[in-house]
């Protein structure tokens, strides 16, 4: 759980982000990204929202997919671009500096077979989350996939108590250091359905129950 607030601190130091997020999440962030790209292949055209240093984008490209990674942070994208130059699948990836609010400008309607996003939604406001989902729907072909992983509130009184106690400390620390925080993502399956997607499954990835991957699909017919 530490990773999700700690990541705000790491983002202020993009050079250290990859190693830091991997260590702080005890490998959960790496494992979740591997699972997210499992079903992608050479026919896929993918948008990675909040791509950061491009970890998920490169995994998708290694599967043969063509990827557009979108992120608001010039610092994170500078690291992503350096990695791209040295990556064997780097020619299948392009990075665009844009916020989620600019998805209508940078992603064409029906251009993608999959929209993926790892650890972004906890940084978005409720309005930005709805907007990102509606734009993902527009961007996807019929039958296209939406795969989102992030932090959520655990189920159960004691788990939630522990989670909230630890989180409170981390919120204070990260706010003091970088004046920023994150919010656990709740109610996402309902929001996704409201935008017209069909939820296929939600996987919980850690013992605390605070990290999920949601798999959804845009219906083949309207
Ligand atoms: C915790 S990092 C996750 C990076 C990467 N997806 C990963 O799995 O490691 C969150 C990223 O979302 C980006 N971000 C936050 N708010 C955004 C917004 N409104 N539009 C675009 N990117 C945003 C940040 O710049 C950061 O790179």
GROMACS .gro file of C-alpha atoms in nm, residues 24-213:
model
  190
   24UNK     CA    1   0.792  -0.002  -0.276
   25UNK     CA    2   0.517  -0.223  -0.419
   26UNK     CA    3   0.722  -0.539  -0.347
   27UNK     CA    4   0.698  -0.624  -0.715
   28UNK     CA    5   0.317  -0.589  -0.733
   29UNK     CA    6   0.334  -0.304  -0.987
   30UNK     CA    7   0.555  -0.515  -1.214
   31UNK     CA    8   0.333  -0.822  -1.176
   32UNK     CA    9   0.018  -0.624  -1.251
   33UNK     CA   10   0.163  -0.474  -1.570
   34UNK     CA   11   0.264  -0.824  -1.691
   35UNK     CA   12  -0.093  -0.943  -1.640
   36UNK     CA   13  -0.239  -0.639  -1.811
   37UNK     CA   14  -0.059  -0.706  -2.141
   38UNK     CA   15  -0.096  -1.085  -2.133
   39UNK     CA   16  -0.358  -1.100  -2.412
   40UNK     CA   17  -0.209  -0.833  -2.639
   41UNK     CA   18  -0.050  -0.923  -2.974
   42UNK     CA   19   0.086  -0.780  -3.300
   43UNK     CA   20  -0.262  -0.677  -3.423
   44UNK     CA   21  -0.320  -0.450  -3.126
   45UNK     CA   22  -0.313  -0.071  -3.130
   46UNK     CA   23  -0.287   0.042  -2.769
   47UNK     CA   24  -0.324   0.370  -2.578
   48UNK     CA   25  -0.148   0.375  -2.239
   49UNK     CA   26  -0.296   0.655  -2.026
   50UNK     CA   27  -0.058   0.806  -1.768
   51UNK     CA   28   0.227   0.610  -1.921
   52UNK     CA   29   0.489   0.768  -1.691
   53UNK     CA   30   0.829   0.625  -1.778
   54UNK     CA   31   0.662   0.384  -2.024
   55UNK     CA   32   0.693   0.054  -1.835
   56UNK     CA   33   0.351  -0.073  -1.946
   57UNK     CA   34   0.389   0.071  -2.297
   58UNK     CA   35   0.715  -0.121  -2.355
   59UNK     CA   36   0.565  -0.447  -2.227
   60UNK     CA   37   0.276  -0.405  -2.475
   61UNK     CA   38   0.523  -0.331  -2.756
   62UNK     CA   39   0.721  -0.645  -2.666
   63UNK     CA   40   0.401  -0.838  -2.742
   64UNK     CA   41   0.409  -0.683  -3.090
   65UNK     CA   42   0.148  -0.412  -3.027
   66UNK     CA   43   0.178  -0.054  -3.150
   67UNK     CA   44   0.151   0.183  -2.853
   68UNK     CA   45   0.077   0.549  -2.785
   69UNK     CA   46   0.178   0.648  -2.431
   70UNK     CA   47   0.014   0.963  -2.304
   71UNK     CA   48   0.132   1.154  -1.997
   72UNK     CA   49   0.113   1.507  -1.861
   73UNK     CA   50   0.463   1.508  -1.711
   74UNK     CA   51   0.756   1.621  -1.925
   75UNK     CA   52   1.000   1.477  -1.669
   76UNK     CA   53   0.848   1.128  -1.674
   77UNK     CA   54   0.832   1.134  -2.057
   78UNK     CA   55   1.197   1.240  -2.084
   79UNK     CA   56   1.292   0.918  -1.902
   80UNK     CA   57   1.048   0.721  -2.123
   81UNK     CA   58   1.204   0.864  -2.439
   82UNK     CA   59   1.555   0.771  -2.326
   83UNK     CA   60   1.438   0.415  -2.261
   84UNK     CA   61   1.265   0.407  -2.600
   85UNK     CA   62   1.589   0.485  -2.784
   86UNK     CA   63   1.754   0.176  -2.635
   87UNK     CA   64   1.454  -0.058  -2.634
   88UNK     CA   65   1.433  -0.331  -2.905
   89UNK     CA   66   1.058  -0.264  -2.949
   90UNK     CA   67   1.098   0.115  -2.913
   91UNK     CA   68   1.003   0.182  -3.275
   92UNK     CA   69   0.649   0.057  -3.199
   93UNK     CA   70   0.603   0.313  -2.919
   94UNK     CA   71   0.538   0.685  -2.936
   95UNK     CA   72   0.497   0.916  -2.641
   96UNK     CA   73   0.274   1.222  -2.635
   97UNK     CA   74   0.279   1.488  -2.367
   98UNK     CA   75  -0.087   1.551  -2.294
   99UNK     CA   76  -0.322   1.539  -2.000
  100UNK     CA   77  -0.621   1.308  -1.985
  101UNK     CA   78  -0.831   1.618  -2.052
  102UNK     CA   79  -0.673   1.638  -2.399
  103UNK     CA   80  -0.758   1.284  -2.505
  104UNK     CA   81  -1.009   1.421  -2.755
  105UNK     CA   82  -0.723   1.609  -2.928
  106UNK     CA   83  -0.459   1.335  -2.936
  107UNK     CA   84  -0.647   1.005  -2.980
  108UNK     CA   85  -0.862   0.942  -3.286
  109UNK     CA   86  -1.207   0.786  -3.268
  110UNK     CA   87  -1.188   0.407  -3.311
  111UNK     CA   88  -0.807   0.416  -3.332
  112UNK     CA   89  -0.735   0.163  -3.056
  113UNK     CA   90  -0.803  -0.205  -2.993
  114UNK     CA   91  -0.702  -0.163  -2.626
  115UNK     CA   92  -0.679   0.120  -2.373
  116UNK     CA   93  -0.464   0.042  -2.069
  117UNK     CA   94  -0.374   0.242  -1.761
  118UNK     CA   95  -0.164   0.157  -1.457
  119UNK     CA   96  -0.161   0.370  -1.139
  120UNK     CA   97  -0.317   0.674  -1.305
  121UNK     CA   98  -0.678   0.672  -1.189
  122UNK     CA   99  -0.585   0.724  -0.822
  123UNK     CA  100  -0.433   1.056  -0.932
  124UNK     CA  101  -0.746   1.176  -1.113
  125UNK     CA  102  -1.047   1.364  -0.977
  126UNK     CA  103  -1.388   1.195  -1.012
  127UNK     CA  104  -1.468   1.418  -1.311
  128UNK     CA  105  -1.138   1.334  -1.480
  129UNK     CA  106  -1.203   0.963  -1.425
  130UNK     CA  107  -1.544   0.986  -1.596
  131UNK     CA  108  -1.397   1.187  -1.879
  132UNK     CA  109  -1.107   0.942  -1.928
  133UNK     CA  110  -1.351   0.650  -1.942
  134UNK     CA  111  -1.582   0.821  -2.192
  135UNK     CA  112  -1.282   0.909  -2.411
  136UNK     CA  113  -1.149   0.553  -2.382
  137UNK     CA  114  -1.487   0.430  -2.508
  138UNK     CA  115  -1.475   0.669  -2.804
  139UNK     CA  116  -1.117   0.574  -2.887
  140UNK     CA  117  -1.180   0.200  -2.888
  141UNK     CA  118  -1.304  -0.014  -3.176
  142UNK     CA  119  -1.617  -0.224  -3.105
  143UNK     CA  120  -1.498  -0.524  -2.902
  144UNK     CA  121  -1.192  -0.327  -2.784
  145UNK     CA  122  -1.048  -0.384  -2.437
  146UNK     CA  123  -1.011  -0.155  -2.136
  147UNK     CA  124  -0.762  -0.267  -1.868
  148UNK     CA  125  -0.703  -0.052  -1.559
  149UNK     CA  126  -0.495  -0.128  -1.249
  150UNK     CA  127  -0.473   0.083  -0.936
  151UNK     CA  128  -0.521   0.118  -0.566
  152UNK     CA  129  -0.861   0.061  -0.405
  153UNK     CA  130  -1.015   0.048  -0.058
  154UNK     CA  131  -0.993  -0.304   0.087
  155UNK     CA  132  -1.312  -0.488   0.180
  156UNK     CA  133  -1.369  -0.564   0.552
  157UNK     CA  134  -1.360  -0.354   0.868
  158UNK     CA  135  -1.014  -0.449   1.002
  159UNK     CA  136  -0.838  -0.439   0.667
  160UNK     CA  137  -0.985  -0.096   0.605
  161UNK     CA  138  -0.882   0.022   0.950
  162UNK     CA  139  -0.519  -0.084   0.898
  163UNK     CA  140  -0.523   0.054   0.544
  164UNK     CA  141  -0.659   0.392   0.654
  165UNK     CA  142  -0.415   0.421   0.944
  166UNK     CA  143  -0.110   0.352   0.727
  167UNK     CA  144  -0.244   0.566   0.448
  168UNK     CA  145  -0.297   0.865   0.673
  169UNK     CA  146   0.073   0.867   0.762
  170UNK     CA  147   0.171   0.834   0.397
  171UNK     CA  148  -0.068   1.112   0.290
  172UNK     CA  149   0.095   1.347   0.539
  173UNK     CA  150   0.448   1.248   0.436
  174UNK     CA  151   0.383   1.278   0.063
  175UNK     CA  152   0.194   1.605   0.104
  176UNK     CA  153   0.481   1.753   0.305
  177UNK     CA  154   0.735   1.641   0.045
  178UNK     CA  155   0.560   1.702  -0.287
  179UNK     CA  156   0.228   1.875  -0.199
  180UNK     CA  157   0.035   1.601  -0.376
  181UNK     CA  158  -0.159   1.290  -0.293
  182UNK     CA  159  -0.367   1.014  -0.443
  183UNK     CA  160  -0.715   0.875  -0.371
  184UNK     CA  161  -0.800   0.505  -0.377
  185UNK     CA  162  -1.024   0.421  -0.671
  186UNK     CA  163  -1.371   0.309  -0.563
  187UNK     CA  164  -1.683   0.243  -0.769
  188UNK     CA  165  -1.484   0.196  -1.090
  189UNK     CA  166  -1.681  -0.105  -1.223
  190UNK     CA  167  -2.003   0.097  -1.192
  191UNK     CA  168  -1.848   0.398  -1.368
  192UNK     CA  169  -1.714   0.174  -1.645
  193UNK     CA  170  -2.058   0.019  -1.701
  194UNK     CA  171  -2.215   0.366  -1.702
  195UNK     CA  172  -1.988   0.462  -1.993
  196UNK     CA  173  -2.114   0.161  -2.192
  197UNK     CA  174  -1.845  -0.101  -2.123
  198UNK     CA  175  -1.905  -0.459  -2.011
  199UNK     CA  176  -1.695  -0.556  -1.709
  200UNK     CA  177  -1.539  -0.899  -1.765
  201UNK     CA  178  -1.360  -0.939  -1.432
  202UNK     CA  179  -1.182  -0.762  -1.148
  203UNK     CA  180  -0.870  -0.927  -1.004
  204UNK     CA  181  -0.736  -0.838  -0.659
  205UNK     CA  182  -0.359  -0.864  -0.657
  206UNK     CA  183  -0.241  -0.835  -0.296
  207UNK     CA  184  -0.328  -0.975   0.046
  208UNK     CA  185  -0.443  -0.642   0.180
  209UNK     CA  186  -0.699  -0.629  -0.101
  210UNK     CA  187  -0.590  -0.279  -0.199
  211UNK     CA  188  -0.463  -0.336  -0.554
  212UNK     CA  189  -0.686  -0.440  -0.847
  213UNK     CA  190  -0.692  -0.493  -1.222
   0.00000   0.00000   0.00000
